[in-house]
Every structure is written in C-alpha cells, then in structure tokens.
Amino acid sequence: MSVTIGTAPERYDTVVIGAGVMGATTALFLAQAGMKVALVDRGVLFRAASGINAGTLTLHMTRAQLIPHAIRGREMWLDAERWLGEPVGAVSTHGLSLAFTEAEEALLRARAHVRSEAGAPIDVISARKALEIEPGLNPGLRAAASCALDGHIPSYRVGAAYARALKRGGVTLLEHSEVERIVTGDGSDHAIYLRERAHPVRAGRIVASGGAWLEKMLRWMGFPIPIRCLFNQLVVTEPMSKVMGSVISIANGLLSLKQFTNGSVLIGGGWQGEGTLEAGGTRVIPENLRGNVRLAQHVIPALRNAMVLRVWLGQEAETPDAMPLIGALGTDDSRFVIGSVHSGFTSGPYMARLLADRILGGAPDLRAFDPCRFTPPPPTKAGSLPPQSLLTGSS
Ligand SMILES: Cc1cc2nc3c(=O)[nH]c(=O)nc-3n(C[C@H](O)[C@H](O)[C@H](O)COP(=O)(O)OP(=O)(O)OC[C@H]3O[C@@H](n4cnc5c(N)ncnc54)[C@H](O)[C@@H]3O)c2cc1C
C-alpha cells in the first residue's frame, strides 16, 4: 500500500508499532471505536510472520491455557466479513493428530486430555476410524486424536483484506517507516522517532506489536524482557492430486500438514532454520529440511511423489514462559504490548480485540499475559530488603 510519510499528521491518539496480525487488528478496533490511529511498520503490512505462516487454525498445537482464545480467534477468522469487511478464505476442516509408537500414543492421550479439559472438542479415536476419515494415512498408525474444530487460511492473502479494512476504518498506515527510538513522555505524550524523518510522530498511547523484534521495543520503553526468536521452516509442494482433506499433525507437534484447494501441500511443524534478527537473513538447515519432508512422507506415503516447490523461514517470538505478552506496561496506561502468542495467527484477532477493549477502558481478563510478570517488583523502602517471602517464594 502507498504511504503518506511526508504529509501524515504528526499526532495520534494511538500509534501502533508493527503491522502484523496483532498490531493491525488492534489498530483496526481502536479506529473503529473512534480513535485517531497510526499503524507503523518498517516494512509492509502483513509481510513478517503474519503473512508467511502456515495458516493452520488448530487446537491440537495450541497450549492448553490458550485454547479458549484460539477457539474465539478461529471463529473470528471464519466470520471475517463481519469485523474485517470481507472473507479471507478461511476453511473449516477436521484435525487429526497421530501416534505411531507406544510412547507417542501415551503423549497423544495426555495432550488430548489436557486440551479437552481446557475446552477443545478432542477425542482419541482408533487407527481404523482415522483411516476412514483420512484413507491416505500410513496404515501403521496406532491411534489419533480427532478435533472437529480445525482449519486453515491462505495467510499470504490476508494482508490485502486488512489494507482495505484499515483504509475504511481511517487508520493511517505508515509503511517502510522503521521506528528507531521511543521517548516516553509524561504519560500522555510519547515521541516515536522514525528512520529518515527529522520530527517524531507524537502519540497519547503506544502499542508495541513488533513480533520477533519486540525485545528491542520493550527495552526502549524501559521493560527489558528476554524474547527468544524461533526461525520456523515451511515447505510447499507443487500442486498434486488430492492426498488428504484434514489438517494433520503428530503427537509430538513436529509435523503439520494440509492440502490447499489448488493441490499444494504445506509441510510445517516448527522445524528450525537459522538467522539473525537485525540483519534479517535466514538459512535453511539441510538436515532439518530432509527430516521435515521425510516425516511428512512417513505420515502420508503419497507425498513420496511430491515435488518441493519452495522452502522458507519465518520469525516467531517466544517469552521465557512461552506465554503471551498482552497488556499495559507500567501503571500510566499509555504504553501497551501485544505479542509472543503461541499459535498466534489462530488467536491473533481475538487477542487484539481483548487488548483494544482494555485500551478503550474495558476490563478483559489479561492477568495470565501481564508483561509485568517479568519485571522486578518495585523497591520497598530505600535501602530495605524485600520481605523474605519474595526472596524465597515461601510464605
Ligand atoms: C513459519 C511460521 C509458521 C507459523 N504457523 C502458524 C500457524 O500455522 N498457525 C498459527 O496460529 N500461528 C502460526 N505461526 C505464528 C504466527 O504467525 C505468529 O504468532 C503471528 O503472526 C505473530 O504476529 P505479530 O503481529 O505478533 O508479528 P509479525 O507478524 O511478525 O509482525 C511484527 C511486525 O513488526 C514490524 N517491526 C519490527 N520492528 C519494527 C520497527 N523497529 N519499526 C516498525 N516496525 C517494526 C515487522 O516488520 C512486522 O511486520 C507461525 C509463525 C511462523 C514464523
């Protein structure tokens, strides 16, 4: 989308930094509620993790604590016309997670139990039943966990729908505008310095939604939270005749498979590559590529005839406890963060709606995602030690 860098108004109610699913959706809901919002990205809308992910809307891969959020996020994607103004090609299908060994079956049952306790409609079914649902599976499987709520989205197409929705909503989109520094003011006036712009953009509130680059943004705002970057690998095959209809994964989470309507099969599962966040380069690790493809061929033997078309890596953020960061930074209610959400594409729209609700004065339950859990408690009295309970964790 074209950008109005030189002429953009200089002051906004809220500036959102990072135009992936988290930032763009937060910006959209704030603008729909009447705020004057700018959405800033150093690149292009939906071109980082949010535009290149596997697009799986799965509960099998989601941490149990985030299942209710993933269910709501999945519903929002399927109903995108209502809040985004147009559908985004979300498909609702069945999801199967598979076990081939005794150890995998034990893991599968344990994980299915925890997730169904958290609200996911997951049942463990026999190998025979799984083969009835998905005849192309390796018949050597022992058991499967079956979930009626699964699906996928062509994530690379979603950015265009957001660009139209943001424009309709009146959000100023500043692309190719890298934030280099934030000077936080008195709680209602922050200065956001963009590369190659002499004057900062000013904002009453800031939302940091920088994905894998969040750590640096949080440091600018005085919140040093260590964030690990995962370089996730995805492989896509040339279109082939139908080999599967469900979204398929395996018990240990190291495989996800789906076939799009054009016949291409997308192979993922969190196999890692390498890269550097700042320089931006990524590198495929050949043995991880081979391992990922071999596992896919083991699960769906017809994939032995597949031709790999393309391999790529994308950056995903992870906090030390692998739980999201969503909420206010500090107590002045003018600096916020959203990111590091496991299976974040699935739950992204719902997480962003919660944050927008919080910024607009609502009280959604964000306690488990409070960014302040990583920051030290404020000092008690000058020079005094904190109570013993804080030092030892005992009461
Ligand atoms: C390969 C891969 C596969 C995945 N598969 C799935 C899946 O199947 N299902 C699922 O639910 N989730 C999946 N995920 C996770 C999901 O994609 C992410 O959780 C989600 O997209 C993160 O969104 P975000 O908005 O936080 O970050 P991003 O989409 O990464 O957006 C962050 C934005 O911040 C911008 N930015 C960074 N620094 C600056 C700066 N200084 N100034 C201005 N802008 C800046 C970046 O340019 C970027 O556009 C996958 C992730 C990857 C990488």
PDB file of N, CA and C in Angstrom, residues 101-179:
ATOM      1  N   THR A 101       3.852 -44.752  17.656  1.00  0.00           N
ATOM      2  CA  THR A 101       4.564 -45.622  18.605  1.00  0.00           C
ATOM      3  C   THR A 101       3.806 -45.591  19.939  1.00  0.00           C
ATOM      4  N   GLU A 102       4.209 -46.506  20.815  1.00  0.00           N
ATOM      5  CA  GLU A 102       3.553 -46.569  22.127  1.00  0.00           C
ATOM      6  C   GLU A 102       3.771 -45.248  22.881  1.00  0.00           C
ATOM      7  N   ALA A 103       5.014 -44.755  22.818  1.00  0.00           N
ATOM      8  CA  ALA A 103       5.326 -43.505  23.535  1.00  0.00           C
ATOM      9  C   ALA A 103       4.503 -42.352  22.959  1.00  0.00           C
ATOM     10  N   GLU A 104       4.376 -42.309  21.639  1.00  0.00           N
ATOM     11  CA  GLU A 104       3.583 -41.233  21.021  1.00  0.00           C
ATOM     12  C   GLU A 104       2.115 -41.343  21.421  1.00  0.00           C
ATOM     13  N   GLU A 105       1.645 -42.587  21.534  1.00  0.00           N
ATOM     14  CA  GLU A 105       0.229 -42.736  21.900  1.00  0.00           C
ATOM     15  C   GLU A 105      -0.017 -42.223  23.320  1.00  0.00           C
ATOM     16  N   ALA A 106       0.942 -42.511  24.211  1.00  0.00           N
ATOM     17  CA  ALA A 106       0.794 -42.018  25.593  1.00  0.00           C
ATOM     18  C   ALA A 106       0.777 -40.479  25.597  1.00  0.00           C
ATOM     19  N   LEU A 107       1.685 -39.899  24.808  1.00  0.00           N
ATOM     20  CA  LEU A 107       1.761 -38.433  24.721  1.00  0.00           C
ATOM     21  C   LEU A 107       0.471 -37.872  24.122  1.00  0.00           C
ATOM     22  N   LEU A 108      -0.004 -38.527  23.071  1.00  0.00           N
ATOM     23  CA  LEU A 108      -1.225 -38.092  22.391  1.00  0.00           C
ATOM     24  C   LEU A 108      -2.409 -38.069  23.364  1.00  0.00           C
ATOM     25  N   ARG A 109      -2.517 -39.169  24.157  1.00  0.00           N
ATOM     26  CA  ARG A 109      -3.651 -39.258  25.093  1.00  0.00           C
ATOM     27  C   ARG A 109      -3.522 -38.179  26.174  1.00  0.00           C
ATOM     28  N   ALA A 110      -2.310 -37.995  26.681  1.00  0.00           N
ATOM     29  CA  ALA A 110      -2.117 -36.985  27.742  1.00  0.00           C
ATOM     30  C   ALA A 110      -2.454 -35.593  27.208  1.00  0.00           C
ATOM     31  N   ARG A 111      -1.963 -35.278  26.019  1.00  0.00           N
ATOM     32  CA  ARG A 111      -2.199 -33.938  25.462  1.00  0.00           C
ATOM     33  C   ARG A 111      -3.668 -33.741  25.110  1.00  0.00           C
ATOM     34  N   ALA A 112      -4.290 -34.783  24.566  1.00  0.00           N
ATOM     35  CA  ALA A 112      -5.722 -34.670  24.210  1.00  0.00           C
ATOM     36  C   ALA A 112      -6.538 -34.428  25.482  1.00  0.00           C
ATOM     37  N   HIS A 113      -6.151 -35.093  26.563  1.00  0.00           N
ATOM     38  CA  HIS A 113      -6.893 -34.938  27.817  1.00  0.00           C
ATOM     39  C   HIS A 113      -6.797 -33.494  28.334  1.00  0.00           C
ATOM     40  N   VAL A 114      -5.570 -32.994  28.366  1.00  0.00           N
ATOM     41  CA  VAL A 114      -5.354 -31.632  28.891  1.00  0.00           C
ATOM     42  C   VAL A 114      -6.108 -30.615  28.030  1.00  0.00           C
ATOM     43  N   ARG A 115      -6.046 -30.797  26.726  1.00  0.00           N
ATOM     44  CA  ARG A 115      -6.690 -29.811  25.837  1.00  0.00           C
ATOM     45  C   ARG A 115      -8.205 -29.933  25.887  1.00  0.00           C
ATOM     46  N   SER A 116      -8.715 -31.150  26.012  1.00  0.00           N
ATOM     47  CA  SER A 116     -10.184 -31.236  26.079  1.00  0.00           C
ATOM     48  C   SER A 116     -10.692 -30.696  27.419  1.00  0.00           C
ATOM     49  N   GLU A 117      -9.898 -30.870  28.476  1.00  0.00           N
ATOM     50  CA  GLU A 117     -10.257 -30.224  29.766  1.00  0.00           C
ATOM     51  C   GLU A 117     -10.335 -28.702  29.609  1.00  0.00           C
ATOM     52  N   ALA A 118      -9.480 -28.163  28.711  1.00  0.00           N
ATOM     53  CA  ALA A 118      -9.444 -26.704  28.507  1.00  0.00           C
ATOM     54  C   ALA A 118     -10.521 -26.237  27.528  1.00  0.00           C
ATOM     55  N   GLY A 119     -11.316 -27.177  27.006  1.00  0.00           N
ATOM     56  CA  GLY A 119     -12.447 -26.758  26.166  1.00  0.00           C
ATOM     57  C   GLY A 119     -12.370 -27.159  24.705  1.00  0.00           C
ATOM     58  N   ALA A 120     -11.271 -27.836  24.301  1.00  0.00           N
ATOM     59  CA  ALA A 120     -11.171 -28.249  22.889  1.00  0.00           C
ATOM     60  C   ALA A 120     -11.961 -29.546  22.680  1.00  0.00           C
ATOM     61  N   PRO A 121     -12.781 -29.627  21.642  1.00  0.00           N
ATOM     62  CA  PRO A 121     -13.555 -30.851  21.407  1.00  0.00           C
ATOM     63  C   PRO A 121     -12.684 -31.941  20.762  1.00  0.00           C
ATOM     64  N   ILE A 122     -11.800 -32.524  21.573  1.00  0.00           N
ATOM     65  CA  ILE A 122     -10.832 -33.515  21.056  1.00  0.00           C
ATOM     66  C   ILE A 122     -11.145 -34.891  21.659  1.00  0.00           C
ATOM     67  N   ASP A 123     -11.248 -35.916  20.778  1.00  0.00           N
ATOM     68  CA  ASP A 123     -11.441 -37.305  21.224  1.00  0.00           C
ATOM     69  C   ASP A 123     -10.323 -38.161  20.666  1.00  0.00           C
ATOM     70  N   VAL A 124      -9.919 -39.173  21.430  1.00  0.00           N
ATOM     71  CA  VAL A 124      -8.948 -40.123  20.881  1.00  0.00           C
ATOM     72  C   VAL A 124      -9.736 -41.209  20.147  1.00  0.00           C
ATOM     73  N   ILE A 125      -9.330 -41.493  18.910  1.00  0.00           N
ATOM     74  CA  ILE A 125     -10.041 -42.485  18.090  1.00  0.00           C
ATOM     75  C   ILE A 125      -9.056 -43.573  17.636  1.00  0.00           C
ATOM     76  N   SER A 126      -9.634 -44.706  17.200  1.00  0.00           N
ATOM     77  CA  SER A 126      -8.778 -45.822  16.783  1.00  0.00           C
ATOM     78  C   SER A 126      -8.123 -45.516  15.434  1.00  0.00           C
ATOM     79  N   ALA A 127      -7.090 -46.323  15.113  1.00  0.00           N
ATOM     80  CA  ALA A 127      -6.417 -46.175  13.814  1.00  0.00           C
ATOM     81  C   ALA A 127      -7.422 -46.424  12.690  1.00  0.00           C
ATOM     82  N   ARG A 128      -8.302 -47.428  12.892  1.00  0.00           N
ATOM     83  CA  ARG A 128      -9.265 -47.762  11.825  1.00  0.00           C
ATOM     84  C   ARG A 128     -10.158 -46.568  11.525  1.00  0.00           C
ATOM     85  N   LYS A 129     -10.636 -45.925  12.588  1.00  0.00           N
ATOM     86  CA  LYS A 129     -11.518 -44.759  12.386  1.00  0.00           C
ATOM     87  C   LYS A 129     -10.769 -43.608  11.696  1.00  0.00           C
ATOM     88  N   ALA A 130      -9.513 -43.418  12.113  1.00  0.00           N
ATOM     89  CA  ALA A 130      -8.724 -42.339  11.500  1.00  0.00           C
ATOM     90  C   ALA A 130      -8.531 -42.605  10.013  1.00  0.00           C
ATOM     91  N   LEU A 131      -8.321 -43.889   9.668  1.00  0.00           N
ATOM     92  CA  LEU A 131      -8.128 -44.232   8.247  1.00  0.00           C
ATOM     93  C   LEU A 131      -9.428 -44.068   7.458  1.00  0.00           C
ATOM     94  N   GLU A 132     -10.568 -44.229   8.134  1.00  0.00           N
ATOM     95  CA  GLU A 132     -11.851 -43.966   7.442  1.00  0.00           C
ATOM     96  C   GLU A 132     -11.959 -42.471   7.096  1.00  0.00           C
ATOM     97  N   ILE A 133     -11.524 -41.627   8.058  1.00  0.00           N
ATOM     98  CA  ILE A 133     -11.586 -40.173   7.813  1.00  0.00           C
ATOM     99  C   ILE A 133     -10.555 -39.782   6.761  1.00  0.00           C
ATOM    100  N   GLU A 134      -9.367 -40.356   6.864  1.00  0.00           N
ATOM    101  CA  GLU A 134      -8.238 -39.941   6.015  1.00  0.00           C
ATOM    102  C   GLU A 134      -7.566 -41.186   5.426  1.00  0.00           C
ATOM    103  N   PRO A 135      -8.093 -41.725   4.306  1.00  0.00           N
ATOM    104  CA  PRO A 135      -7.592 -43.012   3.787  1.00  0.00           C
ATOM    105  C   PRO A 135      -6.129 -42.979   3.347  1.00  0.00           C
ATOM    106  N   GLY A 136      -5.569 -41.800   3.111  1.00  0.00           N
ATOM    107  CA  GLY A 136      -4.188 -41.723   2.632  1.00  0.00           C
ATOM    108  C   GLY A 136      -3.139 -41.814   3.728  1.00  0.00           C
ATOM    109  N   LEU A 137      -3.570 -42.006   4.978  1.00  0.00           N
ATOM    110  CA  LEU A 137      -2.598 -42.076   6.088  1.00  0.00           C
ATOM    111  C   LEU A 137      -1.810 -43.378   6.038  1.00  0.00           C
ATOM    112  N   ASN A 138      -0.604 -43.341   6.580  1.00  0.00           N
ATOM    113  CA  ASN A 138       0.188 -44.561   6.760  1.00  0.00           C
ATOM    114  C   ASN A 138      -0.613 -45.522   7.652  1.00  0.00           C
ATOM    115  N   PRO A 139      -0.922 -46.730   7.150  1.00  0.00           N
ATOM    116  CA  PRO A 139      -1.765 -47.647   7.944  1.00  0.00           C
ATOM    117  C   PRO A 139      -1.069 -48.154   9.207  1.00  0.00           C
ATOM    118  N   GLY A 140       0.222 -47.840   9.381  1.00  0.00           N
ATOM    119  CA  GLY A 140       0.925 -48.289  10.578  1.00  0.00           C
ATOM    120  C   GLY A 140       0.605 -47.465  11.822  1.00  0.00           C
ATOM    121  N   LEU A 141      -0.325 -46.528  11.729  1.00  0.00           N
ATOM    122  CA  LEU A 141      -0.562 -45.690  12.915  1.00  0.00           C
ATOM    123  C   LEU A 141      -1.297 -46.473  14.008  1.00  0.00           C
ATOM    124  N   ARG A 142      -1.132 -46.025  15.266  1.00  0.00           N
ATOM    125  CA  ARG A 142      -1.734 -46.735  16.407  1.00  0.00           C
ATOM    126  C   ARG A 142      -3.027 -46.083  16.866  1.00  0.00           C
ATOM    127  N   ALA A 143      -3.068 -44.749  16.853  1.00  0.00           N
ATOM    128  CA  ALA A 143      -4.254 -44.034  17.345  1.00  0.00           C
ATOM    129  C   ALA A 143      -4.186 -42.608  16.837  1.00  0.00           C
ATOM    130  N   ALA A 144      -5.310 -41.901  16.976  1.00  0.00           N
ATOM    131  CA  ALA A 144      -5.323 -40.486  16.559  1.00  0.00           C
ATOM    132  C   ALA A 144      -6.188 -39.705  17.528  1.00  0.00           C
ATOM    133  N   ALA A 145      -5.862 -38.423  17.671  1.00  0.00           N
ATOM    134  CA  ALA A 145      -6.751 -37.507  18.396  1.00  0.00           C
ATOM    135  C   ALA A 145      -7.476 -36.706  17.331  1.00  0.00           C
ATOM    136  N   SER A 146      -8.785 -36.645  17.462  1.00  0.00           N
ATOM    137  CA  SER A 146      -9.585 -36.021  16.415  1.00  0.00           C
ATOM    138  C   SER A 146     -10.273 -34.771  16.974  1.00  0.00           C
ATOM    139  N   CYS A 147     -10.182 -33.691  16.221  1.00  0.00           N
ATOM    140  CA  CYS A 147     -10.807 -32.434  16.653  1.00  0.00           C
ATOM    141  C   CYS A 147     -11.652 -31.894  15.510  1.00  0.00           C
ATOM    142  N   ALA A 148     -12.921 -31.621  15.787  1.00  0.00           N
ATOM    143  CA  ALA A 148     -13.818 -31.124  14.734  1.00  0.00           C
ATOM    144  C   ALA A 148     -13.506 -29.670  14.391  1.00  0.00           C
ATOM    145  N   LEU A 149     -12.862 -28.958  15.316  1.00  0.00           N
ATOM    146  CA  LEU A 149     -12.573 -27.538  15.077  1.00  0.00           C
ATOM    147  C   LEU A 149     -11.130 -27.366  14.633  1.00  0.00           C
ATOM    148  N   ASP A 150     -10.920 -27.401  13.344  1.00  0.00           N
ATOM    149  CA  ASP A 150      -9.587 -27.145  12.812  1.00  0.00           C
ATOM    150  C   ASP A 150      -9.786 -26.379  11.514  1.00  0.00           C
ATOM    151  N   GLY A 151      -8.738 -26.121  10.809  1.00  0.00           N
ATOM    152  CA  GLY A 151      -8.906 -25.425   9.539  1.00  0.00           C
ATOM    153  C   GLY A 151      -7.669 -24.685   9.127  1.00  0.00           C
ATOM    154  N   HIS A 152      -7.801 -23.899   8.081  1.00  0.00           N
ATOM    155  CA  HIS A 152      -6.639 -23.138   7.608  1.00  0.00           C
ATOM    156  C   HIS A 152      -7.054 -21.923   6.787  1.00  0.00           C
ATOM    157  N   ILE A 153      -6.072 -21.048   6.628  1.00  0.00           N
ATOM    158  CA  ILE A 153      -6.259 -19.794   5.893  1.00  0.00           C
ATOM    159  C   ILE A 153      -5.032 -19.610   4.995  1.00  0.00           C
ATOM    160  N   PRO A 154      -5.213 -19.119   3.773  1.00  0.00           N
ATOM    161  CA  PRO A 154      -4.023 -18.745   2.991  1.00  0.00           C
ATOM    162  C   PRO A 154      -3.488 -17.421   3.547  1.00  0.00           C
ATOM    163  N   SER A 155      -2.578 -17.503   4.510  1.00  0.00           N
ATOM    164  CA  SER A 155      -2.190 -16.293   5.268  1.00  0.00           C
ATOM    165  C   SER A 155      -1.615 -15.208   4.353  1.00  0.00           C
ATOM    166  N   TYR A 156      -0.986 -15.615   3.244  1.00  0.00           N
ATOM    167  CA  TYR A 156      -0.364 -14.611   2.359  1.00  0.00           C
ATOM    168  C   TYR A 156      -1.412 -13.712   1.696  1.00  0.00           C
ATOM    169  N   ARG A 157      -2.687 -14.106   1.756  1.00  0.00           N
ATOM    170  CA  ARG A 157      -3.721 -13.276   1.112  1.00  0.00           C
ATOM    171  C   ARG A 157      -4.421 -12.338   2.091  1.00  0.00           C
ATOM    172  N   VAL A 158      -4.137 -12.505   3.383  1.00  0.00           N
ATOM    173  CA  VAL A 158      -4.902 -11.778   4.391  1.00  0.00           C
ATOM    174  C   VAL A 158      -4.536 -10.289   4.440  1.00  0.00           C
ATOM    175  N   GLY A 159      -3.266  -9.975   4.147  1.00  0.00           N
ATOM    176  CA  GLY A 159      -2.810  -8.591   4.230  1.00  0.00           C
ATOM    177  C   GLY A 159      -3.617  -7.650   3.347  1.00  0.00           C
ATOM    178  N   ALA A 160      -3.992  -8.108   2.170  1.00  0.00           N
ATOM    179  CA  ALA A 160      -4.740  -7.239   1.246  1.00  0.00           C
ATOM    180  C   ALA A 160      -6.109  -6.888   1.847  1.00  0.00           C
ATOM    181  N   ALA A 161      -6.739  -7.851   2.505  1.00  0.00           N
ATOM    182  CA  ALA A 161      -8.037  -7.583   3.144  1.00  0.00           C
ATOM    183  C   ALA A 161      -7.863  -6.577   4.289  1.00  0.00           C
ATOM    184  N   TYR A 162      -6.760  -6.728   5.042  1.00  0.00           N
ATOM    185  CA  TYR A 162      -6.509  -5.775   6.130  1.00  0.00           C
ATOM    186  C   TYR A 162      -6.250  -4.376   5.579  1.00  0.00           C
ATOM    187  N   ALA A 163      -5.507  -4.289   4.461  1.00  0.00           N
ATOM    188  CA  ALA A 163      -5.204  -2.963   3.902  1.00  0.00           C
ATOM    189  C   ALA A 163      -6.509  -2.234   3.590  1.00  0.00           C
ATOM    190  N   ARG A 164      -7.472  -2.948   3.011  1.00  0.00           N
ATOM    191  CA  ARG A 164      -8.755  -2.301   2.677  1.00  0.00           C
ATOM    192  C   ARG A 164      -9.520  -1.935   3.954  1.00  0.00           C
ATOM    193  N   ALA A 165      -9.506  -2.832   4.938  1.00  0.00           N
ATOM    194  CA  ALA A 165     -10.254  -2.566   6.177  1.00  0.00           C
ATOM    195  C   ALA A 165      -9.652  -1.390   6.945  1.00  0.00           C
ATOM    196  N   LEU A 166      -8.322  -1.311   6.980  1.00  0.00           N
ATOM    197  CA  LEU A 166      -7.666  -0.207   7.702  1.00  0.00           C
ATOM    198  C   LEU A 166      -7.984   1.124   7.029  1.00  0.00           C
ATOM    199  N   LYS A 167      -8.019   1.097   5.704  1.00  0.00           N
ATOM    200  CA  LYS A 167      -8.325   2.331   4.966  1.00  0.00           C
ATOM    201  C   LYS A 167      -9.757   2.761   5.278  1.00  0.00           C
ATOM    202  N   ARG A 168     -10.682   1.794   5.205  1.00  0.00           N
ATOM    203  CA  ARG A 168     -12.086   2.132   5.521  1.00  0.00           C
ATOM    204  C   ARG A 168     -12.218   2.646   6.948  1.00  0.00           C
ATOM    205  N   GLY A 169     -11.425   2.055   7.859  1.00  0.00           N
ATOM    206  CA  GLY A 169     -11.516   2.435   9.276  1.00  0.00           C
ATOM    207  C   GLY A 169     -10.830   3.752   9.594  1.00  0.00           C
ATOM    208  N   GLY A 170     -10.079   4.310   8.621  1.00  0.00           N
ATOM    209  CA  GLY A 170      -9.427   5.604   8.844  1.00  0.00           C
ATOM    210  C   GLY A 170      -8.080   5.504   9.536  1.00  0.00           C
ATOM    211  N   VAL A 171      -7.476   4.306   9.555  1.00  0.00           N
ATOM    212  CA  VAL A 171      -6.144   4.159  10.161  1.00  0.00           C
ATOM    213  C   VAL A 171      -5.099   4.688   9.184  1.00  0.00           C
ATOM    214  N   THR A 172      -4.163   5.509   9.665  1.00  0.00           N
ATOM    215  CA  THR A 172      -3.051   5.962   8.828  1.00  0.00           C
ATOM    216  C   THR A 172      -1.983   4.883   8.863  1.00  0.00           C
ATOM    217  N   LEU A 173      -1.705   4.323   7.690  1.00  0.00           N
ATOM    218  CA  LEU A 173      -0.723   3.246   7.615  1.00  0.00           C
ATOM    219  C   LEU A 173       0.609   3.807   7.125  1.00  0.00           C
ATOM    220  N   LEU A 174       1.616   3.737   7.983  1.00  0.00           N
ATOM    221  CA  LEU A 174       2.954   4.238   7.617  1.00  0.00           C
ATOM    222  C   LEU A 174       3.866   3.037   7.395  1.00  0.00           C
ATOM    223  N   GLU A 175       3.980   2.629   6.133  1.00  0.00           N
ATOM    224  CA  GLU A 175       4.862   1.502   5.801  1.00  0.00           C
ATOM    225  C   GLU A 175       6.265   2.027   5.504  1.00  0.00           C
ATOM    226  N   HIS A 176       7.232   1.123   5.440  1.00  0.00           N
ATOM    227  CA  HIS A 176       8.639   1.487   5.213  1.00  0.00           C
ATOM    228  C   HIS A 176       9.060   2.592   6.187  1.00  0.00           C
ATOM    229  N   SER A 177       8.604   2.516   7.398  1.00  0.00           N
ATOM    230  CA  SER A 177       8.867   3.535   8.421  1.00  0.00           C
ATOM    231  C   SER A 177       9.378   2.837   9.680  1.00  0.00           C
ATOM    232  N   GLU A 178      10.669   2.628   9.728  1.00  0.00           N
ATOM    233  CA  GLU A 178      11.236   1.892  10.865  1.00  0.00           C
ATOM    234  C   GLU A 178      11.305   2.783  12.101  1.00  0.00           C
ATOM    235  N   VAL A 179      10.768   2.313  13.185  1.00  0.00           N
ATOM    236  CA  VAL A 179      10.898   3.047  14.445  1.00  0.00           C
ATOM    237  C   VAL A 179      12.298   2.783  14.980  1.00  0.00           C
TER     238      VAL A 179
END
